[in-house]
Amino acid sequence: MLQITSEQNWHCRQGALLVAKYHFAVTAFSLPSDYKLFDLTLWALEHDPVDEIISAGSQAICSFFLAANSGIAKFNVNILSQIRQETLPRIWGILQHPERLTQLREGVDSVLVDLLGLLEFWLSTDQEENLTTSQSSTQLSDSQVTLLVELLECSPQTCPTERNIKVMQCLCSIFKNDSLTITPDGNHIWTEKLLFQTLKRLYRCVIFCPPSSAEILLPSCHTTLSLLLEFFQRHMTLTSNFNNLLGNDLSLNIGLWISCLMYDHKNPEIDVFLHNVDGSDSHRDFPKELMCGEELHFLERKQIDLVILERKAMAARWLAPLVDTLFRWGCPIGQQPMFISVQLLFFPYLRSNSLYQKLGSALLAQEWSNVYQNSRHIGNFSSGNQSVSAPDILIKELYEQLSCNSNSNKLFDETTQLVSILTKECNDFKQYCLRKGVPVSELLSLNQVTSMEEAIK
């Protein structure tokens, strides 16, 4: 049935693959027909033009390796290793083939999710078996990791949640298993550009994913970042090459990313090119993209404020480990040490007359303090042989701002603007009433108000 090539009879091939799925779950691969069926399943996965067949093929192969990994069926170790080595390159071949990948992206997204699920199972199995670098059958190239990163897509219009989660699961497996990206002689595939693009794609998911997907997607973003930084920190002292990975790209853009937290809730449209958070489907003719996506338009005003506030808090929690990492290990910018530059990023926002800028900077400062304290408690608080001091410059500024704000009646831009709008509307209504014949003596007057402070009171 798998050899029926007519596209009209694709359901026959699908039925055969469903049978193969259950057969692979119990077979011990003791008969030549088992190998023939497996080869035909791989062929269908690679060459069949029907999305449903690709999905059924990936599920059948997953069934085989799940059975092998769980011990339900007993396999000869050499045979199993040979099958694994033959299968993985063919899966990568599907994902790396431009026409097939375009077909998968434009078709049913669940097919691509199935393939990524098979790949993630493979990568995690390699890690669970604690294979050494020389034994690993899944040594990855930079082009393969780049492909995974490029599949991580999120925009205000579309956010394929299941696909993004599978991609992040694959990346987590890669960061857990050093042998996937590091050769026995210590060379690695990571470049500053690849690392920065990974962070950039993750951050786009954090700030642009819709509220309906946030509960599922945002924890995966945090987990992926955490494992990435753990991977980075494990190898900083082993090779000088890793010391340059958090270089100019991240150092020069962390301030732009932080400023995404400072937008007014009434119009949280982010200029993605200005802040360097543009994606593959961003257009310079329409550079502004809505935080939390287009779903925001369907929420009530109070809900919008709450959703944006929660998203800013989640974004601050995601950015805090990066800020802390740059504070401890970042390369100097010009003549200024990075640990000073990072602290100075907060100053314009803390001293601003805008409530939203103060809010964004306060959220990030709070999350950074949590990361800092956790680092101390787990003993991960040293850079080389020297203990990293506290961000004293920032702490002093926070104390001064608290003292200043508590002892003054400082007006914020948002309050001043609101009072001005209300005053104008009140005067317009007064003129309307006069035109309708209402006596002046019966109208409320703001003429006696001499200052904005009195107007607010």
XYZ file of C-alpha atoms in Angstrom:
457
model
C 0.000 0.000 0.000
C 2.910 2.362 0.663
C 4.042 1.835 -2.918
C 0.778 3.125 -4.374
C 2.023 6.369 -5.904
C -1.269 7.808 -7.128
C -1.985 11.086 -5.343
C -5.703 10.312 -5.430
C -5.085 7.220 -3.297
C -3.003 8.961 -0.655
C -5.410 7.724 2.028
C -4.198 4.173 1.293
C -0.627 5.182 2.095
C -1.841 6.973 5.209
C -3.630 3.821 6.376
C -0.484 1.771 5.809
C 1.571 4.214 7.871
C -0.952 4.046 10.708
C -0.532 0.262 10.719
C 3.256 0.718 10.635
C 3.025 3.027 13.646
C 1.559 0.249 15.810
C 3.760 -2.421 14.253
C 6.955 -0.492 15.068
C 5.829 -0.187 18.682
C 6.117 -3.966 19.252
C 8.473 -5.340 16.597
C 12.020 -6.452 17.422
C 13.188 -6.023 13.790
C 13.937 -9.708 13.387
C 12.519 -10.079 9.869
C 13.683 -8.585 6.541
C 10.161 -7.253 6.001
C 10.586 -5.037 9.072
C 13.526 -3.251 7.454
C 11.651 -2.976 4.168
C 8.681 -1.366 5.925
C 10.943 1.055 7.768
C 12.708 2.079 4.543
C 9.371 2.674 2.822
C 8.247 4.776 5.786
C 11.381 6.899 5.493
C 10.839 7.217 1.744
C 7.271 8.431 2.311
C 8.535 10.914 4.880
C 11.108 12.296 2.445
C 9.322 12.292 -0.888
C 5.548 12.166 -0.470
C 3.913 15.490 -1.483
C 0.869 15.038 0.773
C 1.074 16.699 4.199
C -0.989 13.987 5.879
C 1.483 11.324 4.711
C 4.467 13.261 6.055
C 2.714 13.616 9.403
C 1.782 9.920 9.560
C 5.332 8.934 8.580
C 6.909 11.037 11.324
C 4.520 9.554 13.896
C 5.363 6.013 12.759
C 9.098 6.635 13.109
C 8.561 8.254 16.510
C 6.669 5.137 17.576
C 9.655 2.962 16.668
C 12.198 4.985 18.616
C 9.889 5.451 21.593
C 9.573 1.670 21.810
C 13.340 1.263 21.502
C 14.024 3.897 24.144
C 11.464 2.547 26.619
C 12.659 -1.046 26.313
C 9.260 -2.356 25.214
C 10.899 -4.059 22.252
C 14.379 -5.582 22.447
C 16.724 -4.423 19.700
C 20.218 -5.370 18.760
C 22.362 -2.391 19.793
C 24.304 -2.296 16.524
C 21.139 -2.492 14.438
C 19.497 0.274 16.424
C 22.577 2.482 16.114
C 22.682 1.899 12.358
C 19.009 2.787 11.970
C 19.497 5.963 13.962
C 22.494 7.043 11.913
C 20.554 6.504 8.684
C 17.399 8.288 9.810
C 18.585 11.575 11.277
C 20.376 12.899 8.143
C 17.240 12.223 6.135
C 15.113 14.226 8.569
C 17.569 17.120 8.385
C 17.492 16.757 4.605
C 13.746 17.415 4.615
C 14.058 20.463 6.850
C 17.034 21.898 4.953
C 15.551 21.415 1.482
C 14.304 24.908 0.492
C 11.277 23.748 -1.505
C 10.178 21.192 1.084
C 10.597 23.678 3.918
C 8.557 26.278 2.023
C 5.852 23.665 1.463
C 5.834 22.805 5.167
C 5.645 26.458 6.242
C 2.835 27.278 3.838
C 0.916 24.074 4.511
C -0.488 22.640 7.702
C 1.815 23.728 10.521
C 1.199 20.481 12.410
C 3.298 18.621 9.826
C 6.320 20.772 10.603
C 5.559 20.359 14.309
C 5.622 16.562 13.885
C 9.026 16.683 12.193
C 10.411 18.990 14.865
C 8.980 16.672 17.504
C 10.852 13.759 15.949
C 14.030 15.817 15.873
C 13.564 16.919 19.492
C 13.034 13.316 20.567
C 16.267 12.386 18.837
C 18.289 15.182 20.422
C 16.901 14.560 23.911
C 17.511 10.808 23.605
C 21.126 11.476 22.716
C 21.447 13.612 25.829
C 19.684 11.160 28.143
C 21.948 8.326 27.096
C 24.971 10.462 28.061
C 26.775 9.788 24.825
C 30.306 11.103 24.595
C 31.300 13.458 21.805
C 32.990 10.700 19.867
C 29.901 8.487 20.147
C 27.338 11.102 19.273
C 25.492 10.413 16.047
C 23.895 13.854 16.066
C 26.823 16.261 15.808
C 25.213 19.439 14.503
C 26.469 22.012 12.040
C 26.016 25.765 12.270
C 23.570 25.661 9.343
C 21.350 23.175 11.180
C 21.221 25.265 14.352
C 20.623 28.391 12.241
C 17.673 26.637 10.585
C 16.121 25.902 13.967
C 16.574 29.510 15.071
C 14.961 30.789 11.859
C 11.931 28.563 12.469
C 11.351 30.474 15.709
C 8.860 33.041 14.447
C 6.528 35.417 16.224
C 4.844 38.566 14.972
C 1.751 40.561 15.992
C -0.180 38.904 13.155
C 0.957 35.270 13.442
C 2.571 33.240 16.175
C 2.738 29.463 15.529
C 2.773 28.494 19.201
C 3.200 24.722 18.880
C 6.013 25.093 16.369
C 7.821 27.658 18.510
C 7.577 25.406 21.557
C 9.038 22.472 19.603
C 11.877 24.652 18.311
C 12.665 25.800 21.842
C 12.587 22.205 23.073
C 15.143 21.340 20.385
C 17.317 24.287 21.419
C 17.066 23.250 25.078
C 18.284 19.760 24.187
C 21.186 21.311 22.283
C 22.202 23.531 25.201
C 22.013 20.596 27.627
C 24.264 18.359 25.518
C 27.651 19.943 24.803
C 28.628 17.170 22.393
C 26.014 18.350 19.884
C 27.851 21.600 19.142
C 31.383 21.136 20.520
C 34.010 18.912 18.905
C 36.466 16.765 20.912
C 39.260 19.298 20.341
C 37.180 22.104 21.899
C 35.978 23.862 18.738
C 32.349 24.933 18.611
C 29.847 26.106 16.030
C 28.624 29.120 17.992
C 29.305 32.586 16.663
C 28.353 35.955 18.072
C 25.882 36.438 15.227
C 24.179 33.069 15.772
C 23.936 33.587 19.519
C 22.540 37.100 19.083
C 19.952 35.939 16.533
C 18.841 33.231 18.960
C 18.357 35.813 21.711
C 16.629 38.217 19.328
C 14.108 35.605 18.168
C 13.380 34.609 21.743
C 12.828 38.232 22.756
C 10.393 38.742 19.874
C 8.372 35.831 21.239
C 8.392 37.434 24.689
C 7.085 40.847 23.614
C 4.874 39.979 20.623
C 3.224 36.637 21.395
C -0.571 36.988 21.851
C -2.103 36.854 25.348
C -3.812 33.548 24.518
C -0.400 31.896 23.990
C 1.543 33.669 26.731
C 0.909 31.103 29.467
C 2.379 28.328 27.295
C 5.034 30.151 25.311
C 6.667 32.542 27.794
C 7.848 29.858 30.272
C 9.549 28.083 27.357
C 11.309 31.335 26.437
C 12.614 31.680 29.995
C 13.766 28.047 30.118
C 15.578 28.328 26.796
C 17.377 31.509 27.848
C 18.358 29.960 31.177
C 19.880 26.894 29.499
C 21.628 29.076 26.904
C 23.311 31.142 29.616
C 24.225 28.018 31.587
C 25.830 26.593 28.452
C 27.691 29.850 27.916
C 28.920 30.017 31.507
C 30.100 26.385 31.512
C 32.576 27.116 28.754
C 33.707 30.651 29.456
C 36.727 29.472 31.435
C 37.488 26.559 29.115
C 38.209 28.453 25.931
C 38.764 32.101 25.155
C 36.489 31.803 22.111
C 33.426 31.786 24.352
C 34.517 35.014 26.040
C 33.714 36.920 22.846
C 30.223 35.520 22.272
C 28.520 38.143 24.439
C 30.293 40.844 22.502
C 29.321 43.995 20.674
C 25.961 42.825 19.314
C 24.355 42.187 22.681
C 26.234 44.972 24.479
C 25.119 47.594 21.960
C 21.518 46.382 21.777
C 20.614 45.591 25.373
C 19.685 49.254 25.926
C 17.402 49.186 22.873
C 15.698 46.053 24.150
C 15.244 47.533 27.616
C 13.566 50.614 26.141
C 10.763 48.384 24.797
C 9.489 48.305 28.396
C 9.003 52.077 28.499
C 6.119 52.474 26.035
C 2.839 54.106 26.985
C 0.050 51.570 27.527
C -2.311 53.615 25.357
C -0.165 53.093 22.279
C 2.300 50.221 22.834
C 3.500 50.068 19.230
C 7.219 49.277 19.065
C 9.420 50.459 16.205
C 11.071 47.099 15.610
C 13.902 48.482 13.481
C 14.697 51.260 15.938
C 14.908 48.737 18.789
C 16.492 45.979 16.660
C 13.757 43.445 17.344
C 12.655 43.073 13.725
C 11.646 39.667 12.395
C 11.636 37.915 9.050
C 8.218 39.362 8.143
C 8.883 42.927 9.381
C 8.668 45.742 6.805
C 10.428 49.096 6.942
C 7.375 50.731 5.396
C 5.417 49.647 8.495
C 8.058 49.532 11.230
C 5.720 49.642 14.233
C 4.394 46.403 15.687
C 1.941 46.076 18.559
C 3.165 44.621 21.838
C 1.183 41.461 22.677
C -0.028 41.219 19.086
C -3.283 42.047 17.353
C -5.344 40.287 20.024
C -4.912 43.458 22.052
C -7.503 45.197 19.850
C -10.223 42.826 21.084
C -9.700 43.510 24.791
C -11.342 46.105 27.012
C -9.363 49.107 28.238
C -8.807 47.717 31.734
C -7.775 44.349 30.329
C -5.281 46.010 27.998
C -3.551 47.779 30.891
C -3.310 44.546 32.865
C -2.071 42.481 29.900
C 0.621 45.007 28.967
C 1.729 45.372 32.580
C 2.057 41.602 32.936
C 3.925 41.388 29.628
C 6.363 44.102 30.687
C 6.978 42.203 33.919
C 7.634 38.982 31.969
C 9.922 40.813 29.544
C 11.830 42.331 32.471
C 12.204 38.861 33.970
C 13.588 37.618 30.639
C 15.999 40.552 30.235
C 17.307 40.462 33.816
C 19.627 37.425 33.354
C 21.134 39.074 30.259
C 21.709 42.318 32.162
C 23.298 40.365 35.005
C 25.505 38.397 32.603
C 26.728 41.566 30.904
C 27.298 43.151 34.317
C 29.576 40.282 35.305
C 31.251 39.307 32.034
C 30.523 41.925 29.394
C 33.349 43.404 27.343
C 34.098 47.138 27.845
C 32.523 49.689 25.511
C 35.332 52.046 24.599
C 37.065 53.053 27.813
C 34.062 52.377 30.042
C 33.765 49.014 31.843
C 30.576 47.140 31.054
C 29.555 46.815 34.716
C 29.289 50.623 34.831
C 27.578 50.955 31.440
C 24.853 48.495 32.421
C 23.981 50.470 35.551
C 23.919 53.788 33.705
C 21.258 52.416 31.331
C 18.693 52.826 34.120
C 19.420 56.464 34.924
C 17.458 58.287 32.147
C 14.326 56.255 32.903
C 14.549 56.535 36.687
C 14.965 60.317 36.411
C 12.249 60.693 33.799
C 8.977 62.545 34.368
C 7.147 59.680 32.653
C 5.387 57.171 34.887
C 5.728 54.457 32.251
C 9.489 54.905 31.987
C 9.838 54.777 35.758
C 7.630 51.690 35.807
C 9.657 49.855 33.156
C 12.993 50.629 34.793
C 11.655 49.666 38.238
C 10.385 46.321 36.939
C 13.764 45.512 35.418
C 15.676 46.650 38.512
C 13.469 44.419 40.669
C 14.012 41.383 38.434
C 17.756 42.019 38.280
C 17.900 42.117 42.078
C 16.206 38.693 42.151
C 18.744 37.268 39.696
C 21.570 38.813 41.702
C 20.364 37.291 44.970
C 19.786 33.873 43.395
C 23.311 33.937 41.971
C 24.706 34.521 45.439
C 22.680 31.704 46.974
C 23.689 29.083 44.395
C 27.337 30.100 44.467
C 27.399 31.224 40.852
C 28.647 34.676 41.698
C 32.255 34.824 40.686
C 34.000 35.914 37.527
C 37.337 34.185 37.397
C 38.840 34.384 40.870
C 37.302 37.732 41.777
C 33.967 38.229 43.444
C 31.633 40.566 41.580
C 30.511 43.517 43.665
C 26.955 44.757 43.912
C 25.673 47.392 41.426
C 26.355 50.198 43.908
C 25.866 53.021 41.390
C 22.346 51.846 40.568
C 21.490 51.164 44.213
C 22.507 54.709 45.157
C 20.386 56.165 42.345
C 17.361 54.098 43.382
C 17.722 55.327 46.957
C 17.955 58.947 45.813
C 14.889 58.596 43.601
C 12.884 57.091 46.448
C 13.918 59.903 48.785
C 13.219 62.582 46.181
C 9.789 61.266 45.190
C 8.628 60.786 48.771
C 9.527 64.369 49.739
C 8.071 66.213 46.760
C 4.852 66.736 44.862
C 6.480 66.009 41.528
C 4.179 66.004 38.534
C 4.482 63.289 35.934
C 4.000 63.802 32.217
C 0.985 61.492 32.069
C -0.770 63.345 34.923
C -0.048 66.762 33.416
C -1.291 65.632 30.029
C -4.455 64.142 31.520
C -5.282 67.319 33.462
C -4.661 69.420 30.345
C -7.029 67.261 28.319
C -9.708 67.406 31.021
C -9.322 71.181 31.335
C -9.737 71.634 27.578
C -12.801 69.395 27.518
C -14.281 71.286 30.474
C -13.788 74.634 28.740
C -15.264 73.273 25.508
C -18.311 72.076 27.415
C -18.588 75.469 29.116
C -18.684 77.217 25.733
C -21.296 74.733 24.526
C -23.498 75.492 27.543
C -23.171 79.248 26.988
C -24.275 78.843 23.382
C -27.317 76.932 24.597
C -28.313 79.786 26.925
C -27.045 78.620 30.321
C -26.272 81.646 32.550
C -22.595 82.241 33.307
C -23.318 82.363 37.035
C -24.452 78.729 36.991
C -21.267 77.416 35.402
C -18.301 76.070 37.327
C -15.153 78.049 36.749
C -11.482 77.103 36.847
C -10.310 80.725 36.671
C -9.292 80.715 40.301
C -6.907 77.797 39.738
C -3.403 79.190 39.402
C -1.297 76.027 39.163
C -1.411 72.463 37.905
C -0.904 71.193 41.450
C -4.124 72.910 42.534
C -5.958 71.546 39.518
C -4.927 68.022 40.463
C -6.015 68.527 44.062
